[in-house]
Coordinates of C-alpha atoms in Angstrom, one line a residue:
M201 CA 57.2 19.2 -12.0
R202 CA 56.3 18.5 -15.6
Q203 CA 53.5 20.3 -16.3
Q204 CA 51.1 18.5 -17.9
K205 CA 50.4 18.9 -21.6
L206 CA 46.5 20.4 -22.1
P207 CA 44.0 18.1 -24.4
S208 CA 42.8 19.5 -27.4
I209 CA 39.4 21.5 -27.5
L210 CA 37.1 21.8 -30.4
L211 CA 34.7 25.1 -30.8
G212 CA 32.5 26.3 -33.5
D213 CA 32.9 30.2 -34.8
D214 CA 30.1 31.4 -33.4
E215 CA 30.5 29.7 -30.2
H216 CA 34.5 30.9 -29.4
T217 CA 33.3 34.8 -30.8
R218 CA 30.7 35.0 -27.9
L219 CA 32.6 33.4 -26.0
V220 CA 35.2 35.7 -27.0
A221 CA 33.1 38.5 -26.1
L222 CA 32.2 37.7 -22.9
A223 CA 35.6 36.8 -21.8
N224 CA 36.5 40.5 -22.5
A225 CA 33.4 41.9 -20.9
V226 CA 34.0 40.3 -17.3
M227 CA 37.8 41.2 -17.9
E228 CA 37.5 44.1 -15.2
K229 CA 35.5 43.3 -13.0
N230 CA 36.6 38.2 -13.0
P231 CA 40.1 38.6 -14.2
D232 CA 40.8 35.3 -13.0
V233 CA 38.2 33.9 -14.9
A234 CA 37.9 35.4 -17.6
D235 CA 42.1 34.9 -18.4
E236 CA 41.2 31.1 -18.0
L237 CA 38.4 31.2 -20.4
L238 CA 40.1 33.7 -22.3
S239 CA 43.6 30.8 -22.5
E240 CA 41.1 27.7 -23.4
L241 CA 39.8 30.0 -26.9
E242 CA 43.6 30.6 -27.4
R243 CA 44.7 27.3 -27.7
A244 CA 41.1 25.5 -29.3
T245 CA 40.5 24.7 -32.6
V246 CA 38.3 26.4 -34.2
V247 CA 35.7 24.9 -36.6
V248 CA 33.8 27.4 -39.1
G249 CA 30.8 26.8 -40.6
K250 CA 29.2 24.1 -38.8
K251 CA 28.7 22.8 -35.3
P252 CA 31.5 20.7 -33.8
P253 CA 30.8 16.2 -33.4
P254 CA 27.9 15.5 -30.9
N255 CA 31.0 14.3 -28.8
V256 CA 32.0 17.8 -27.8
V257 CA 31.4 19.5 -25.0
R258 CA 29.5 23.3 -26.4
M259 CA 27.6 25.7 -25.0
G260 CA 24.0 24.1 -23.8
S261 CA 25.4 20.7 -23.7
T262 CA 24.5 18.5 -20.8
V263 CA 27.7 16.5 -19.9
S264 CA 28.9 13.6 -17.7
Y265 CA 31.7 13.8 -16.5
R266 CA 34.0 12.2 -13.3
A267 CA 36.0 14.4 -10.9
D268 CA 37.7 13.7 -7.6
D269 CA 35.8 10.2 -8.0
Q270 CA 32.8 11.8 -7.7
E271 CA 30.6 12.0 -11.0
R272 CA 28.3 14.5 -12.0
Q273 CA 26.4 15.4 -14.6
V274 CA 25.5 19.1 -15.8
T275 CA 24.8 22.0 -18.3
L276 CA 27.3 24.2 -19.5
V277 CA 25.6 27.9 -19.2
Y278 CA 26.2 31.3 -19.7
P279 CA 26.1 33.1 -16.9
G280 CA 22.4 34.6 -17.0
D281 CA 21.6 31.5 -17.2
A282 CA 23.5 29.0 -14.6
D283 CA 22.1 28.1 -11.5
I284 CA 23.8 25.6 -9.3
E285 CA 21.3 23.9 -7.9
A286 CA 19.9 23.1 -10.7
G287 CA 23.2 21.7 -12.4
R288 CA 23.4 24.4 -14.8
I289 CA 27.4 25.9 -14.6
S290 CA 28.3 29.1 -15.8
I291 CA 31.0 29.3 -18.8
L292 CA 32.7 31.9 -16.6
T293 CA 33.4 29.7 -13.6
P294 CA 36.7 27.1 -13.4
I295 CA 35.0 23.8 -14.2
G296 CA 32.6 26.0 -17.0
A297 CA 36.0 26.8 -18.3
A298 CA 37.9 24.0 -18.0
L299 CA 34.4 22.1 -19.9
I300 CA 34.2 24.0 -22.6
G301 CA 35.5 21.9 -26.6
L302 CA 36.4 18.8 -24.4
K303 CA 35.1 15.5 -25.6
A304 CA 34.1 12.6 -24.1
G305 CA 37.4 10.1 -22.8
Q306 CA 39.2 14.0 -22.5
S307 CA 40.4 14.3 -19.7
I308 CA 42.2 17.9 -17.7
D309 CA 43.6 19.4 -14.5
W310 CA 41.5 22.9 -13.2
K311 CA 42.1 25.2 -9.9
A312 CA 39.7 25.6 -8.3
R313 CA 38.4 28.9 -7.1
D314 CA 40.2 28.3 -3.3
G315 CA 43.2 27.1 -5.4
R316 CA 43.7 23.7 -5.5
T317 CA 43.8 21.1 -8.9
H318 CA 41.3 18.6 -9.8
R319 CA 41.2 16.5 -12.1
L320 CA 38.0 15.9 -13.9
T321 CA 37.5 13.4 -16.6
I322 CA 34.4 13.9 -19.3
L323 CA 32.3 9.9 -18.9
Q324 CA 30.2 11.1 -21.7
V325 CA 28.1 14.3 -24.0
V326 CA 24.3 13.1 -22.9
Q327 CA 22.5 16.1 -25.0
Q328 CA 23.1 18.9 -27.3
P329 CA 21.2 22.3 -27.3
D330 CA 19.3 22.2 -30.9

């Protein structure tokens, strides 16, 4: 079975630094998610001194995506701000780690906690944080 080529991702340098620190801080308690996030961060192109373009998912972005033939809209947040019922998804979830740094039109396969693989496609970055 051929391995899927991962899409390129883009992050600002401040956000990249903060996310690496977060992943390292939770490594002992939640190594699987920390490893997933660190893997994504290691392959990111880091933009120094400015924010990525508005079509790129970053922390605080509200994004619409399609997964398993269903469309959803969520906001990507840090763990303390997560609230699934309100549509705020933590970066420390498998889907949160999959979303970060993608841009509209890109797709990625991600593995849920139950071991099943899903494909998501970014439809639109609806709103960016201030």
